[in-house]
Short mmCIF file of C-alpha atoms in Angstrom, two decimals:
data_model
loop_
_atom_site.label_atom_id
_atom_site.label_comp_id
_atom_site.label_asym_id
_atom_site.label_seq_id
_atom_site.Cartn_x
_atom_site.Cartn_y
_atom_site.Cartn_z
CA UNK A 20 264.15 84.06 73.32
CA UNK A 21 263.14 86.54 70.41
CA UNK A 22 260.63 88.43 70.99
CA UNK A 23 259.73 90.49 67.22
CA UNK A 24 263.07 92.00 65.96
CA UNK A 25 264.48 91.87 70.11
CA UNK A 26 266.74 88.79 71.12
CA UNK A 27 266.33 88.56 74.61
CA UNK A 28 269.18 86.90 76.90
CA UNK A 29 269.17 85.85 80.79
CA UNK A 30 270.57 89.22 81.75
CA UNK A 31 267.99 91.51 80.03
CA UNK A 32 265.28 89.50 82.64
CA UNK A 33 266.19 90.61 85.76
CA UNK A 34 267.58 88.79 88.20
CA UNK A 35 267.06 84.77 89.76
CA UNK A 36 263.33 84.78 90.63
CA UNK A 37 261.86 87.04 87.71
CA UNK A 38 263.52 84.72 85.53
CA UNK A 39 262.55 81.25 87.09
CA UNK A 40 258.90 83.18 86.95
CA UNK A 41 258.92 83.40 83.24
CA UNK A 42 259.84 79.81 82.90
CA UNK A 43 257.46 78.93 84.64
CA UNK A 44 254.72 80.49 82.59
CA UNK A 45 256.69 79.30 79.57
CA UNK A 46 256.72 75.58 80.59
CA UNK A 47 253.26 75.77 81.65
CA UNK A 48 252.72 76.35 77.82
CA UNK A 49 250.13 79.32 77.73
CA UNK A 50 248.31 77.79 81.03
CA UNK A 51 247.65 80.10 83.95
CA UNK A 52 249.34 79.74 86.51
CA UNK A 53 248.65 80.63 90.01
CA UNK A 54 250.38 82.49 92.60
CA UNK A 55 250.51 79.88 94.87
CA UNK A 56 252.01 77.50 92.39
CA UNK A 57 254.40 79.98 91.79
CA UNK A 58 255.30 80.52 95.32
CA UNK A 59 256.02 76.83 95.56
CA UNK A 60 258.47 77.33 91.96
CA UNK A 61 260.27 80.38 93.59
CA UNK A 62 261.02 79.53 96.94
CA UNK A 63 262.22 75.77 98.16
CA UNK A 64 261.27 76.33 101.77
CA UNK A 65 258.59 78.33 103.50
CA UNK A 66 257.48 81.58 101.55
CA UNK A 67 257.83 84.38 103.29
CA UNK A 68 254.71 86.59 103.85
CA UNK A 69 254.97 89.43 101.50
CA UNK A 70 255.53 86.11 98.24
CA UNK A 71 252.20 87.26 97.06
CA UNK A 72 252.94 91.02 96.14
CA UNK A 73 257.04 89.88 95.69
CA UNK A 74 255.37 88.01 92.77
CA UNK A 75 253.30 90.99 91.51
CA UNK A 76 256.35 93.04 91.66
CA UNK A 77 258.58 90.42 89.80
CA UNK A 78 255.79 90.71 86.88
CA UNK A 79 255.74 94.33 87.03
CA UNK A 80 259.56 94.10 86.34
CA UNK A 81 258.94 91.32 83.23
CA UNK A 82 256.43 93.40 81.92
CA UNK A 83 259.13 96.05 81.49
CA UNK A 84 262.10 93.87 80.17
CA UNK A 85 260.00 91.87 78.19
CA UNK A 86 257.68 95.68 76.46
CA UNK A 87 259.09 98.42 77.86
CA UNK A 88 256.29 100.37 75.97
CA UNK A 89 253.06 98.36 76.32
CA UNK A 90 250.24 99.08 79.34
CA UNK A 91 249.94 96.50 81.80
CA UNK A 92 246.50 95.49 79.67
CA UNK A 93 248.71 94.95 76.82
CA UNK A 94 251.78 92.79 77.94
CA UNK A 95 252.63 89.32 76.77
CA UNK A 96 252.03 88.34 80.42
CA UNK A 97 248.07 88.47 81.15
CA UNK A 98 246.51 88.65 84.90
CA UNK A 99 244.52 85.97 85.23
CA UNK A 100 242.21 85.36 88.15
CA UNK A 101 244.43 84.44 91.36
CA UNK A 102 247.49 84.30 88.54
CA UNK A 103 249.05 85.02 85.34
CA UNK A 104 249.54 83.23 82.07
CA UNK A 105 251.87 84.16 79.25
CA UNK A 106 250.88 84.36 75.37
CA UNK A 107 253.34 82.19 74.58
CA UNK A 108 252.77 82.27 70.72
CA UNK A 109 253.82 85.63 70.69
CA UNK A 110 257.27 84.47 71.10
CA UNK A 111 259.71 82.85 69.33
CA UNK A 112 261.27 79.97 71.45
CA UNK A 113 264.78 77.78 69.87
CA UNK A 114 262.70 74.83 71.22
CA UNK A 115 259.50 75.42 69.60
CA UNK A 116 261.00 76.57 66.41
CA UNK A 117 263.02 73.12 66.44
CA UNK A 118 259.84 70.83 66.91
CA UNK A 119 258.08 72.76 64.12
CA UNK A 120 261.05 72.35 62.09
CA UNK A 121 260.93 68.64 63.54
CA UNK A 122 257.21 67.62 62.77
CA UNK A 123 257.16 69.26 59.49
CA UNK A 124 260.25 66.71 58.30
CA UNK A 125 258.68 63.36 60.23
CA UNK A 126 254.99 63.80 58.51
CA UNK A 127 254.16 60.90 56.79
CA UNK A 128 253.52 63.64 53.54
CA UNK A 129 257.31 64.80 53.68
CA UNK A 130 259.59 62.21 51.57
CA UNK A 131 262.59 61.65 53.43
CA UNK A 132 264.82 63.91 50.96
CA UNK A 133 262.82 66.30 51.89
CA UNK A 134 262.93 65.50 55.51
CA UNK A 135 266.53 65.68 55.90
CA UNK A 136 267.38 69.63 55.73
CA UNK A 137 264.87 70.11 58.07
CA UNK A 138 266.23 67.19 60.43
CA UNK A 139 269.69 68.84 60.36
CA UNK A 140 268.22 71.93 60.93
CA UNK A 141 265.72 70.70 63.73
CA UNK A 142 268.43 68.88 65.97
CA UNK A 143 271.19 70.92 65.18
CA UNK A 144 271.39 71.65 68.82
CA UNK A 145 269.62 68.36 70.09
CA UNK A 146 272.42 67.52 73.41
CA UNK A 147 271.89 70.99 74.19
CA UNK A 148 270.11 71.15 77.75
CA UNK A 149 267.45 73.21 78.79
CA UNK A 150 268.08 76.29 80.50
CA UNK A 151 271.46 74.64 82.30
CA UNK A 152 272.15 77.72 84.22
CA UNK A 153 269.01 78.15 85.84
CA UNK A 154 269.61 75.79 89.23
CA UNK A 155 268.98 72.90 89.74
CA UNK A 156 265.21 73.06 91.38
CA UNK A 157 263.72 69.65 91.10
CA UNK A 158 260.52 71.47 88.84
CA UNK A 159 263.48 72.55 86.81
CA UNK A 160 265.20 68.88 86.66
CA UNK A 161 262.20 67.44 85.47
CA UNK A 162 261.35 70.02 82.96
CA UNK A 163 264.95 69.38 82.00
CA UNK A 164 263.95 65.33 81.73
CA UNK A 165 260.93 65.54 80.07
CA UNK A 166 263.08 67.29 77.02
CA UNK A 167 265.28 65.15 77.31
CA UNK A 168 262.86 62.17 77.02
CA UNK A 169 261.17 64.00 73.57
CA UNK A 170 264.20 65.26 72.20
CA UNK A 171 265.27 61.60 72.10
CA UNK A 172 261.98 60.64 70.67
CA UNK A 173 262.61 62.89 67.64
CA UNK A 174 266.50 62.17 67.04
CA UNK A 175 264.83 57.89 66.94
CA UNK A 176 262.02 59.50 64.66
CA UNK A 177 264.71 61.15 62.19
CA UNK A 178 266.80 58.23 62.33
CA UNK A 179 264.01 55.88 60.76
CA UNK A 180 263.21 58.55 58.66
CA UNK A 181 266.07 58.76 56.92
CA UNK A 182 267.70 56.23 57.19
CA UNK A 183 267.78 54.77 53.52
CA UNK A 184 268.36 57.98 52.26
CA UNK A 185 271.10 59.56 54.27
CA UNK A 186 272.73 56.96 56.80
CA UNK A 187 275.09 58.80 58.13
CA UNK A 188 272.98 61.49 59.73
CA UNK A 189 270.42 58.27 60.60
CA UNK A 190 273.47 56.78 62.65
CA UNK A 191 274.09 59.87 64.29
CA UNK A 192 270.83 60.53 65.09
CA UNK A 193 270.32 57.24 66.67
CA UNK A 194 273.96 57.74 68.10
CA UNK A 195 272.22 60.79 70.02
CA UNK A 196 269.37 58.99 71.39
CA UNK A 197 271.62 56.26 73.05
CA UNK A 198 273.94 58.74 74.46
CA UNK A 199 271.28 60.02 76.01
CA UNK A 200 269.69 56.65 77.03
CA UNK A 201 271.30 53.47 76.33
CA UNK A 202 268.57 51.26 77.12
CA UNK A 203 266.25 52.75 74.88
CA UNK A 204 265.76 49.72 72.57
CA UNK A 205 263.94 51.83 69.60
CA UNK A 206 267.17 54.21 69.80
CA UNK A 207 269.14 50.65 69.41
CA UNK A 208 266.76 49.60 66.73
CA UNK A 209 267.24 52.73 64.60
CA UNK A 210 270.81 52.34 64.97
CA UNK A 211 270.74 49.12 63.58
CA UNK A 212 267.95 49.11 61.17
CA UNK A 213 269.97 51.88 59.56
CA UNK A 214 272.87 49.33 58.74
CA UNK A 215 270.68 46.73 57.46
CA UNK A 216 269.30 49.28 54.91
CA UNK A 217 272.53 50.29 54.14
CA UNK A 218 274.06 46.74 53.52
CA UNK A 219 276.74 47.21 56.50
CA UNK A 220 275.29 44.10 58.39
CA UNK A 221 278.55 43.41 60.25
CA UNK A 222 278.21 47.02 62.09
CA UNK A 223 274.27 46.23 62.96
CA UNK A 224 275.62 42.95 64.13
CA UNK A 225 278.47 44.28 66.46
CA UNK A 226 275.74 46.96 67.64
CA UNK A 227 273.31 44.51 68.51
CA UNK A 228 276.59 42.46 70.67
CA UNK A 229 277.22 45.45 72.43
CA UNK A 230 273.43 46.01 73.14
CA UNK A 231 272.95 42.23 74.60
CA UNK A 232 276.11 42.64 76.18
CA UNK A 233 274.79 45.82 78.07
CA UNK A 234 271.61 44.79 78.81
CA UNK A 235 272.99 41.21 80.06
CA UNK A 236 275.33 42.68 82.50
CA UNK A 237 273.34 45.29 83.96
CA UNK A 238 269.56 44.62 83.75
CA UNK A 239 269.93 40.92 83.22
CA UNK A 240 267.61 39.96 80.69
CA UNK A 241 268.12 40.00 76.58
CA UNK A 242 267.18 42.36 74.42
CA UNK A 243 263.57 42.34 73.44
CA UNK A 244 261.90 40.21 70.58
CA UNK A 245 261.93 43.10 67.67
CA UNK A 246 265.78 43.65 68.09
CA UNK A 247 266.12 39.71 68.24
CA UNK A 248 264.18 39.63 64.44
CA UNK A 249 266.09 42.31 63.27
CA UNK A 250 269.72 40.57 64.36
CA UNK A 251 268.53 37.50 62.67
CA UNK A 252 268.04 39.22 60.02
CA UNK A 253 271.19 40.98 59.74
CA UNK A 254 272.36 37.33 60.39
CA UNK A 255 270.60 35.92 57.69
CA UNK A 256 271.76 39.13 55.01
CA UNK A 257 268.57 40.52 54.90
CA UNK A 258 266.15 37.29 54.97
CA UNK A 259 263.61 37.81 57.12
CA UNK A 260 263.35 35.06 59.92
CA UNK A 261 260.24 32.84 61.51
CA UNK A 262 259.76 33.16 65.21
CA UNK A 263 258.05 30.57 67.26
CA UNK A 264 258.92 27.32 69.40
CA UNK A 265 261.01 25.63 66.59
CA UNK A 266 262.73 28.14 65.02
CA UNK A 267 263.68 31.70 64.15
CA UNK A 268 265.10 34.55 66.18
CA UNK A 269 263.90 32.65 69.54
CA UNK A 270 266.02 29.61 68.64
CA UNK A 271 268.61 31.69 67.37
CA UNK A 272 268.87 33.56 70.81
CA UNK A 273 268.55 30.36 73.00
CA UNK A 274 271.89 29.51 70.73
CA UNK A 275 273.47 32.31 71.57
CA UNK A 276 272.79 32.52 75.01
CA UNK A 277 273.55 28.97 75.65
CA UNK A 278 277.47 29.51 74.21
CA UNK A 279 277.24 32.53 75.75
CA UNK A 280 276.80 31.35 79.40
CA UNK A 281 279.12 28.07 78.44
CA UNK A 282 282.50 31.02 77.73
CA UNK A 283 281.75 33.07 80.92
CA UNK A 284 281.83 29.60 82.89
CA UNK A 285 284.92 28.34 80.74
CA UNK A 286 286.64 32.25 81.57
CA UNK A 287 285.53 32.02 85.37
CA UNK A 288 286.97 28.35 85.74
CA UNK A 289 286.29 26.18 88.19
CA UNK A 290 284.74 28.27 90.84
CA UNK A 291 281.92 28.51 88.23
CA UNK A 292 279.47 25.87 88.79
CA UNK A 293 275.47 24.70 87.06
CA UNK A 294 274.77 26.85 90.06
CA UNK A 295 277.22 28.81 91.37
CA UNK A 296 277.62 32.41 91.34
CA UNK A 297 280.35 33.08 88.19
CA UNK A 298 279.54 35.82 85.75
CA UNK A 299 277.38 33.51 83.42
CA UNK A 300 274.91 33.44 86.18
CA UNK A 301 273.19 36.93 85.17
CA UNK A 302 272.82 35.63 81.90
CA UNK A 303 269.86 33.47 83.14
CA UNK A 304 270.50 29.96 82.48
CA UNK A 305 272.64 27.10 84.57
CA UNK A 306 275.69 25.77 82.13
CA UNK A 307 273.96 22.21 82.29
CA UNK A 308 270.69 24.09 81.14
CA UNK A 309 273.02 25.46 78.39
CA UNK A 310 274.60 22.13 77.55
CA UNK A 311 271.01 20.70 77.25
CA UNK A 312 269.86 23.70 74.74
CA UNK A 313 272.97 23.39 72.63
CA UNK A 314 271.95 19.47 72.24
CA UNK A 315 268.85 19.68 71.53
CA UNK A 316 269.62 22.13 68.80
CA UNK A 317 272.13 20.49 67.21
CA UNK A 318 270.31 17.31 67.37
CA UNK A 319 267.35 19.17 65.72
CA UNK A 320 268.97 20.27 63.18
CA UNK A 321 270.50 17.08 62.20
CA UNK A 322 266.80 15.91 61.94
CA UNK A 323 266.36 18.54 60.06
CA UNK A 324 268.86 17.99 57.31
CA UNK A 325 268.18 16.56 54.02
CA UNK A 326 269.12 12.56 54.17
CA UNK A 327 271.34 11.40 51.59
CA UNK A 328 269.65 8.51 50.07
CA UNK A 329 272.11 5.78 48.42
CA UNK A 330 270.87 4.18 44.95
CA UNK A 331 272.17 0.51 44.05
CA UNK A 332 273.39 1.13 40.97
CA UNK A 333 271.71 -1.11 37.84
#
C-alpha cells in the first residue's frame, strides 16, 4: 500500500487486529463501517466487553502508522456515526491500480495494440492472492474468492481482446483463468477462440477434447452449445456451422458422443451393458441408444448425398 511518496508494508501496521481493521475498511470500499461489524471481523467467538474502545484504540494506533503528523480530524480514517470509514482514494492500492490499468486496455475505444501493454502490465501479478498472510477468517476467504472470481473475469476479457493480435499472451491469459477455474466455459472459449484466429485449429480441437473430457467425467453433461459451434468450426477450418434438429454442431455432438460411449463400452468389455454401470454410463446415453444415433446418421447422410445418375449412351 503507498500512501504519497510512503510504501507501507504489514509490519509498519501494527500488529493482527489493527491490520485485519484496515482491511476491513479497505474492502468495504470507502463504506462506513460499524463497530459492531467490526467486532464480528476481529474476533471469531464472543467479543469481549471492552471490543468497543479495543477498536477505538486500534484506530488511534492506524491513525499514527498510517499519518504520524495529521489530527485525528485529518486522518485517512474518518469517525463516522457508530463507525469509521476510510478515504480510500487517497491511497494507492496494487489492486486498484491493476483494474484501472485493466479497464483502460478492455474499452471498446482502446484497439487491441493498444490494449496489450496495459494487459501485461494489468495482470502481471494476476495468480497472486489477496492478502495470503492475513488468516484464514471466512470474511477474509471470501474477499479472497470474490478476487479471484474478477481477476478471472479480466484475464477471459484480455484474452478475447487480444487475441488476433498477440496469441500468445491471449493463451496465457485464458491459461490463467482455467487454472483458476476449469469449468469456466468462457475461460475455455477464449482459449480456443484464440487458436481459431490464429489458424492452429488442431490445438483448439485437442482443447475442446480435454474440455468434454473433463466436463464428461466429472459433471456429466457436455460442454455447452457456444463451445459446441466453435469446435465445429474449428472442425470445419473456419466455416461456420448450422445448428438445429438436422444438422450442425448438435448433430455433430450426438456423433461424437455416440462413438464416444460405443469405446468406453468396447474398453470396459463385457461387464458393460445398454444399461449397466461401465464408464460410458456418465456420458448419458445407453450403447444401443448410441448404435441407433450412429444409424440414423449415417443413413441420413447417405440420403443426403448427391445420386449418381447413369445416362444410356446415344
Amino acid at each position: 500500500m503507498r500512501l504519497g511518496p510512503v510504501v507501507l508494508g504489514p509490519r509498519q501496521l501494527g500488529g493482527v487486529k489493527p491490520r485485519r481493521l484496515l482491511l476491513a475498511l479497505l474492502l468495504a470500499r470507502g463504506a462506513p463501517v460499524s463497530k459492531d461489524r467490526l467486532g464480528e471481523l476481529l474476533w471469531d467467538g464472543p467479543r469481549p466487553v471492552t471490543a468497543a474502545a479495543t477498536i477505538e484504540a486500534y484506530v488511534c494506533v492506524l491513525r499514527k502508522r498510517l499519518e504520524p503528523q495529521a489530527g485525528p480530524r485529518a486522518s485517512l480514517i474518518e469517525t463516522r456515526a457508530g463507525g469509521y470509514r476510510i478515504e480510500r482514494a487517497r491511497l494507492v492500492l496494487d489492486v486498484d491500480r491493476d483494474e484501472r490499468l485493466a479497464s483502460r486496455a478492455l474499452h471498446p475505444a482502446t484497439p487491441p495494440g493498444d490494449a496489450v501493454g496495459l494487459l501485461r502490465e494489468a495482470l502481471s501479478e494476476a495468480t497472486a492472492p489477496l492478502v495470503p498472510d492475513e488468516g484464514s477468517a471466512d470474511w477474509l476467504v471470501a474477499a479472497r474468492a470474490a478476487h479471484e472470481a474478477r481477476t478471472r473475469e479480466l484475464l477471459v476479457a484480455a484474452a478475447e481482446k487480444v487475441a488476433l493480435v498477440a496469441p500468445d499472451d491471449a493463451t496465457h491469459w485464458a491459461q490463467l483463468a482455467l487454472d483458476s477455474d476449469p469449468f469456466d466455459e468462457s475461460a475455455w472459449h477464449a482459449l480456443m477462440h484464440t487458436k481459431e484466429l490464429s489458424g492452429d485449429h488442431a490445438d483448439g480441437l485437442r482443447a475442446y477434447g480435454r474440455c468434454r473430457t473433463l466436463f464428461a467425467d466429472e459433471l456429466g453433461c457436455a460442454p455447452g452449445p457456444r463451445l459446441q459451434e466453435l469446435y465445429a468450426r474449428l472442425l470445419g477450418g473456419g466455416g461456420r456451422a448450422t445448428s438445429g434438429p438436422h444438422g450442425g454442431a448438435g448433430e455433430l455432438e450426438q456423433l461424437i458422443e455416440a462413438v464416444v460411449r460405443l469405446h468406453h463400452d468396447l474398453s470396459d468389455g463385457p461387464a458393460s451393458t445398454a444399461d449397466g454401470p461401465g464408464r460410458g454410463a456418465a456420458r448419458g446415453i445407453s450403447s444401443d441408444q448410441a448404435r441407433r444415433a450412429l444409424t440414423a446418421l449415417v443413413q441420413r447422410s447417405a440420403r443426403s448425398r448427391p445420386q449418381l445418375v447413369r445416362t444410356a449412351s446415344a
